[in-house]
Amino acid sequence: MQVKAPRGTYDIMPDEIYKWHQLEQIIRTTAETFGYAEIRTPIFEHTELFERGVGDTTDIVSKEMYTFLDRSNRSLTLRPENTASCVRAFIEHSVAGGVLPVKWYYMGPMFRYDRPQAGRYRQFHQFGVEAFGSDNPALDAEVISLVLEILANLGLQEYELHLNSVGCPECRELYRQQLISHIRPVKDKLCTDCQTRFEKNPLRVLDCKVASCQEAIAGFPNMYDYLCPGCSKHYSRVQSILTDVGIAYIHDNQLVRGLDYYTNTAFEIMIPLIGAQSAVAGGGRYNGLVKECGGPQMPGIGFAMGLERLLLAMNSQENSRTNPGQLDVFLALLDEKNETRAAHILSGLRRAGIRADRDYNHRSAKAQMKYADKMGARLVLLLGEDEIQKGVVTIRDMQTRQQSEVSNEALIAAIKAILE
Ligand code: HAM
């Protein structure tokens, strides 16, 4: 029986990869202009890191982790997200003793045992940033403006920024109690998930997508009205900076996020155009997480964006660029006697950084031209007996359809001039 890719995973084939390279390049460059440096953490971590970091009542930890025992009976988990790993690395490398804030970015695969559908996979890719060591609301605004800058550089203009404050552990606890006492009398009207989670995690009922849950909690108190003076001041400051720099947002009382570590600012970016899985990015502050994971008291803030969803959005907004092709130059070998000359030309081109290839399958001249076209080669070099005699190569420009003879010595310079 044929073995297929596991459910929720997929191959990125070579004719699609250029889109990923473009996306990754634009994102990296933008993040670096904001002062972020790349960190790469392991794909798997001790399971306990996510239980403590992300929270064991969250859907991610309770239902969606790929957890396994290794041969020494250690419980390990494929990372479902990367904030907890960054926090671990921050503590493990004693980064807190250096210059703060520290600004990191990452890009790579994450794993969640989610129900696959368009825009939702079991292995997916995130780009994210984490900034440790400042609780200045200006940093919250800067992190949000980085997401928007990335979207702008990707040519994505139609999005919504949802913003909320989930307060600090003190004011959130008061709100939590209030919410539980309001939910308890209407408990029976909730979906089965919410019936089991509302005592432990009542805030999750707020962003439950089931209509009957939303009806049952309509008019219930909002976190906003329970923010303590410190949290309220922080949130007002974030809002006013965003307004000052011209960033439009929607204050969203229902936005609570699916991970337990958030404090104060929480935000999500939606692109409704891409369908049900419209959240392309999400993040917020986590001022207690470093301490929770065994480090010093240290504020932090970050976000992550789903690369698959960004690509979906780019495709649906028809902003995707055309495939630049795999080759710059294709060498058409018209006589097998010229093998050695061909090998010299090819290695010279490749050393000069020109993407070059040749025919290995004894195709006819016509078939070689067709193949060159398919590979997206801008130029075809013709090397026949005539050329060898004269010490030249014929260059055919596939765009202008013009041909010219160039001496062996002048070949690389001539090709570079055309390609540039
Ligand atoms: P998250 O909201 O769980 O946050 O994920 C961030 C983004 O990853 C989502 O907005 C979505 O675009 C993408 N994503 C999540 N799950 C899937 C999936 N199954 N398939 C495809 N894309 C998906 C976090 O992960 C936090 N660590 C973000 C953060 C960083 N907060 C602070 N710092």
XYZ file of C-alpha atoms and ligand atoms in Angstrom:
453
model
C 0.000 0.000 0.000
C 1.171 3.509 -0.821
C 2.298 5.588 2.174
C 0.983 9.161 2.113
C 1.900 12.300 4.073
C 0.221 12.244 7.531
C -3.159 14.001 7.832
C -2.758 17.738 8.376
C 0.706 17.847 6.786
C 1.681 18.607 3.206
C 4.661 18.901 0.891
C 5.823 22.249 -0.376
C 6.823 21.306 -3.904
C 9.683 23.026 -5.759
C 7.285 24.973 -8.006
C 5.708 26.562 -4.908
C 8.811 27.167 -2.830
C 9.629 30.530 -4.406
C 6.537 31.960 -2.701
C 7.860 30.792 0.665
C 11.290 32.244 -0.031
C 9.771 35.599 -0.937
C 7.492 35.601 2.091
C 10.302 34.613 4.462
C 12.681 37.173 2.983
C 10.221 40.067 3.302
C 9.358 39.096 6.884
C 12.990 38.704 7.969
C 14.047 42.019 6.460
C 11.136 43.840 8.099
C 11.805 42.288 11.523
C 15.480 43.169 11.291
C 14.662 46.816 10.536
C 12.779 46.822 13.874
C 15.906 45.596 15.708
C 15.002 41.882 16.085
C 17.638 39.142 15.819
C 16.888 35.507 14.956
C 16.849 32.712 17.532
C 16.468 29.001 16.664
C 15.259 26.709 19.427
C 14.749 22.915 19.291
C 11.712 21.444 17.548
C 10.966 19.342 20.652
C 11.125 20.289 24.329
C 10.335 18.712 27.678
C 6.534 18.399 27.868
C 6.550 20.175 31.215
C 7.692 23.416 29.547
C 4.414 23.734 27.648
C 2.288 22.483 30.561
C 3.717 25.230 32.758
C 4.189 27.870 30.058
C 1.099 27.612 27.873
C -1.135 26.280 30.690
C -2.578 22.814 31.207
C -6.229 23.855 30.917
C -5.718 25.301 27.433
C -6.882 23.399 24.348
C -3.303 23.377 23.056
C -1.952 21.497 26.085
C -4.965 19.377 26.963
C -5.895 18.192 23.456
C -3.465 19.236 20.769
C 0.087 18.294 21.701
C 2.235 15.697 19.956
C 3.736 14.143 23.073
C 5.884 11.006 23.160
C 8.299 9.129 25.392
C 11.846 8.860 24.116
C 13.953 5.734 24.605
C 14.930 6.931 28.081
C 11.288 7.414 29.058
C 11.441 11.204 29.030
C 8.217 12.921 28.033
C 8.938 15.179 25.078
C 6.613 17.308 22.936
C 6.875 18.694 19.412
C 6.564 22.437 19.983
C 2.986 23.661 19.516
C 4.238 27.259 19.682
C 7.547 28.988 20.350
C 7.017 31.544 23.124
C 7.607 29.011 25.908
C 10.837 27.838 24.209
C 12.094 31.437 23.903
C 11.354 31.989 27.576
C 13.253 28.809 28.442
C 16.227 29.927 26.321
C 16.096 33.409 27.864
C 16.381 31.891 31.337
C 18.848 29.136 30.407
C 21.327 31.587 28.839
C 20.941 34.164 31.685
C 20.042 36.812 29.133
C 18.367 38.923 31.840
C 21.824 39.977 33.090
C 22.614 41.716 29.753
C 21.268 44.798 28.014
C 17.460 44.956 27.921
C 15.131 44.823 26.142
C 16.131 41.763 24.167
C 14.316 41.393 20.841
C 14.180 37.968 19.175
C 12.420 36.573 16.149
C 11.909 33.012 14.918
C 10.486 31.188 11.949
C 9.748 27.496 11.621
C 7.331 24.577 11.958
C 4.938 24.136 14.900
C 2.751 21.107 15.614
C -0.826 20.900 16.882
C -3.243 17.995 16.732
C -5.956 20.295 15.395
C -8.871 19.359 13.102
C -7.369 19.992 9.634
C -9.183 22.290 7.224
C -8.265 25.176 4.890
C -5.777 27.331 6.818
C -5.461 24.812 9.675
C -2.814 22.105 9.674
C -1.108 19.773 12.096
C 2.317 20.901 11.005
C 2.230 24.612 10.200
C 4.731 27.440 10.128
C 4.941 30.502 12.297
C 6.983 33.643 12.243
C 7.035 35.262 15.671
C 8.831 37.780 17.846
C 9.429 38.010 21.584
C 10.736 41.135 23.351
C 11.844 40.768 26.964
C 12.662 43.396 29.563
C 10.338 46.375 29.120
C 6.765 47.039 30.185
C 6.610 50.320 28.324
C 3.262 50.543 26.454
C 5.230 52.071 23.565
C 6.739 48.621 23.036
C 3.233 47.092 22.798
C 2.426 49.624 20.089
C 5.718 48.955 18.322
C 5.147 45.188 18.285
C 1.688 45.741 16.792
C 3.099 48.131 14.207
C 5.667 45.480 13.216
C 2.838 43.056 12.336
C 1.146 45.722 10.266
C 4.392 46.682 8.550
C 4.886 43.053 7.538
C 1.353 42.900 6.136
C 1.956 46.140 4.211
C 5.227 44.829 2.782
C 3.424 41.659 1.678
C 0.867 43.808 -0.111
C -1.952 42.847 2.305
C -4.207 45.783 3.051
C -7.535 44.303 4.067
C -7.316 43.264 7.696
C -8.814 43.988 11.131
C -6.791 44.590 14.265
C -8.634 43.401 17.385
C -7.324 44.669 20.698
C -8.165 44.010 24.352
C -6.592 43.981 27.792
C -6.810 40.803 29.860
C -5.486 42.627 32.938
C -3.040 41.315 35.529
C -3.499 38.234 37.778
C -5.087 40.403 40.522
C -7.770 42.212 38.526
C -8.368 39.199 36.297
C -9.104 37.029 39.339
C -11.836 39.448 40.478
C -13.317 39.413 36.986
C -13.028 35.628 36.764
C -15.077 35.205 39.950
C -17.719 37.609 38.641
C -17.872 35.777 35.340
C -18.222 32.363 37.006
C -21.083 33.598 39.154
C -22.846 34.972 36.062
C -22.240 31.829 34.001
C -23.285 29.271 36.644
C -27.055 29.966 36.398
C -26.971 29.648 32.558
C -24.540 26.748 32.521
C -26.990 24.344 30.869
C -27.266 26.569 27.808
C -23.534 26.282 27.077
C -21.830 23.839 24.710
C -20.305 20.748 26.327
C -16.760 22.157 26.073
C -17.751 25.349 27.898
C -19.750 23.425 30.533
C -16.590 21.605 31.551
C -14.152 24.505 31.262
C -16.094 27.453 32.680
C -15.159 26.848 36.361
C -11.447 26.629 35.574
C -11.176 28.926 32.603
C -14.378 31.027 32.300
C -12.707 33.566 29.990
C -12.602 30.953 27.225
C -16.425 30.991 27.141
C -16.152 34.610 25.943
C -14.524 33.651 22.661
C -16.341 30.344 22.132
C -17.584 30.207 18.546
C -20.818 28.298 19.392
C -23.816 30.606 18.897
C -25.764 29.317 21.933
C -22.793 30.166 24.216
C -22.657 33.693 22.844
C -26.424 34.093 23.371
C -26.170 32.788 26.944
C -23.475 35.279 27.967
C -24.800 38.351 26.144
C -24.674 41.393 28.412
C -22.301 39.800 30.939
C -19.655 42.048 32.545
C -16.520 42.926 30.553
C -12.891 42.615 31.651
C -12.466 46.265 30.652
C -14.667 47.381 33.568
C -12.582 45.355 36.034
C -9.097 46.542 35.040
C -7.153 47.847 38.065
C -5.768 51.421 37.811
C -2.316 50.175 36.633
C -3.742 47.911 33.899
C -6.264 50.517 32.852
C -3.514 53.148 32.500
C -1.355 50.762 30.472
C -4.205 49.916 28.117
C -5.202 53.576 27.613
C -1.603 54.432 26.798
C -1.343 51.617 24.203
C -4.586 52.795 22.616
C -3.534 56.428 22.504
C -0.109 55.646 20.960
C -1.782 53.514 18.282
C -4.226 56.321 17.538
C -1.394 58.874 17.410
C 0.519 56.845 14.834
C -2.613 56.319 12.750
C -3.252 52.608 13.476
C -6.964 51.754 13.469
C -8.095 49.004 15.870
C -11.269 47.432 17.200
C -11.536 47.194 20.987
C -12.827 43.637 21.382
C -14.156 42.594 24.803
C -14.420 38.982 23.655
C -10.738 38.669 22.717
C -9.072 36.501 25.369
C -6.617 34.342 23.353
C -6.192 30.604 23.752
C -3.002 30.577 25.828
C -2.826 31.209 29.568
C 0.260 33.390 29.786
C -1.177 36.713 28.657
C -1.364 39.807 30.851
C -2.539 43.282 29.785
C -2.452 43.764 26.009
C -3.835 40.989 23.793
C -4.356 41.354 20.055
C -5.253 39.455 16.918
C -5.172 40.312 13.236
C -7.959 38.903 11.092
C -8.214 38.719 7.327
C -11.886 37.652 6.918
C -11.343 37.102 3.174
C -9.454 33.827 3.765
C -12.398 32.041 5.400
C -13.122 30.495 8.786
C -9.468 30.409 9.901
C -9.093 34.150 9.498
C -6.644 34.891 12.337
C -3.314 35.509 10.616
C -1.509 36.729 13.737
C -2.002 36.845 17.480
C -0.035 37.933 20.481
C 0.198 40.028 23.584
C 2.040 40.711 26.831
C 3.116 38.003 29.253
C 4.601 39.814 32.242
C 4.470 36.763 34.525
C 5.718 34.000 32.219
C 9.488 34.250 32.728
C 8.995 34.004 36.494
C 6.449 31.200 36.105
C 9.075 29.202 34.178
C 11.701 29.633 36.905
C 13.383 32.921 35.878
C 13.415 36.431 37.337
C 10.410 38.771 37.289
C 10.628 39.990 33.689
C 8.038 41.566 31.403
C 7.645 40.224 27.875
C 5.544 40.766 24.790
C 5.324 39.099 21.383
C 3.187 37.695 18.615
C 3.205 34.933 16.038
C 1.767 34.823 12.554
C 0.743 31.774 10.523
C 2.712 31.634 7.278
C 0.201 29.336 5.517
C -2.572 31.833 6.264
C -0.474 34.736 4.981
C 0.107 32.830 1.735
C -3.627 32.127 1.460
C -4.279 35.839 1.917
C -1.637 36.794 -0.631
C -3.130 34.394 -3.160
C -6.682 35.580 -2.524
C -5.691 39.247 -2.845
C -3.933 38.366 -6.096
C -0.727 39.952 -5.002
C 1.427 36.929 -5.462
C 4.365 37.537 -7.738
C 5.126 35.419 -10.760
C 7.430 32.478 -10.462
C 10.890 33.791 -11.276
C 11.848 30.338 -12.596
C 14.478 27.932 -11.500
C 17.192 28.829 -14.018
C 18.880 31.884 -15.491
C 20.670 30.028 -18.232
C 20.119 26.745 -20.035
C 22.976 25.308 -22.050
C 21.695 23.541 -25.160
C 24.198 20.949 -26.194
C 23.842 20.342 -29.929
C 26.620 17.790 -30.288
C 27.763 15.342 -27.633
C 31.356 15.819 -28.766
C 31.219 19.178 -26.991
C 30.751 17.689 -23.509
C 34.046 18.975 -22.116
C 33.499 22.505 -23.352
C 29.974 22.411 -21.924
C 31.258 21.290 -18.525
C 33.745 24.205 -18.457
C 31.128 26.762 -19.415
C 28.665 25.460 -16.823
C 31.132 25.456 -13.960
C 32.251 29.004 -14.885
C 28.639 30.223 -14.868
C 27.832 28.550 -11.568
C 30.941 29.961 -9.912
C 29.819 33.396 -11.047
C 26.522 32.835 -9.193
C 24.431 32.305 -12.329
C 21.795 29.570 -12.054
C 22.668 27.297 -14.938
C 21.851 23.785 -16.139
C 22.042 21.617 -19.265
C 20.386 18.656 -20.923
C 21.340 15.208 -19.695
C 18.664 13.218 -21.508
C 19.849 13.415 -25.150
C 16.907 15.599 -26.161
C 16.634 17.035 -29.682
C 17.492 20.728 -30.129
C 13.783 21.587 -30.227
C 13.022 19.609 -27.086
C 15.911 21.318 -25.287
C 14.421 24.744 -26.093
C 11.044 23.620 -24.758
C 12.639 22.300 -21.594
C 14.598 25.578 -21.104
C 11.335 27.496 -21.364
C 9.667 25.245 -18.805
C 12.497 25.809 -16.356
C 11.990 29.559 -16.725
C 15.477 30.148 -18.195
C 15.859 33.686 -19.502
C 18.807 32.734 -21.727
C 19.698 29.672 -23.763
C 23.312 29.083 -24.788
C 23.733 27.175 -28.017
C 26.877 25.141 -28.317
C 27.292 23.334 -31.648
C 30.176 22.463 -33.928
C 30.093 25.907 -35.506
C 30.489 27.669 -32.160
C 33.333 25.400 -31.098
C 35.200 26.141 -34.352
C 34.813 29.900 -33.923
C 35.536 29.929 -30.166
C 32.128 31.514 -29.426
C 28.777 30.674 -27.865
C 25.408 31.750 -29.255
C 23.181 33.425 -26.662
C 19.457 33.320 -27.278
C 17.308 35.683 -25.200
C 14.010 33.866 -24.575
C 12.252 37.150 -23.782
C 13.255 39.208 -26.846
C 13.888 36.141 -29.047
C 17.163 37.792 -30.215
C 20.367 35.843 -30.786
C 23.999 36.958 -30.688
C 27.407 35.337 -30.762
C 29.732 36.072 -27.859
C 33.373 35.041 -27.463
C 34.162 32.514 -24.744
C 36.075 35.141 -22.744
C 33.265 37.721 -22.806
C 30.488 35.195 -22.049
C 29.974 35.701 -18.303
C 30.059 39.494 -18.492
C 27.570 39.439 -21.393
C 25.170 37.138 -19.528
C 25.368 39.225 -16.363
C 24.659 42.388 -18.322
C 21.473 40.871 -19.783
C 20.276 39.358 -16.503
C 20.753 42.605 -14.606
P -1.540 31.478 18.407
O -2.677 32.457 18.307
O -1.822 30.170 19.005
O -0.397 32.220 19.234
O -0.902 31.260 16.983
C -0.458 32.350 16.189
C -0.874 32.176 14.743
O -0.415 30.914 14.254
C -2.374 32.144 14.511
O -2.905 33.457 14.436
C -2.454 31.428 13.170
O -2.210 32.354 12.110
C -1.304 30.450 13.245
N -1.803 29.092 13.601
C -2.106 28.602 14.817
N -2.522 27.321 14.735
C -2.474 26.975 13.429
C -2.765 25.787 12.683
N -3.183 24.660 13.279
N -2.600 25.811 11.333
C -2.182 26.931 10.702
N -1.878 28.082 11.345
C -2.031 28.116 12.691
C 0.799 31.667 19.545
O 1.246 30.666 19.070
C 1.616 32.522 20.511
N 2.861 31.817 20.795
C 1.851 33.902 19.927
C 2.663 34.780 20.833
C 3.996 35.022 20.738
N 2.212 35.437 21.878
C 3.222 36.083 22.454
N 4.294 35.830 21.785
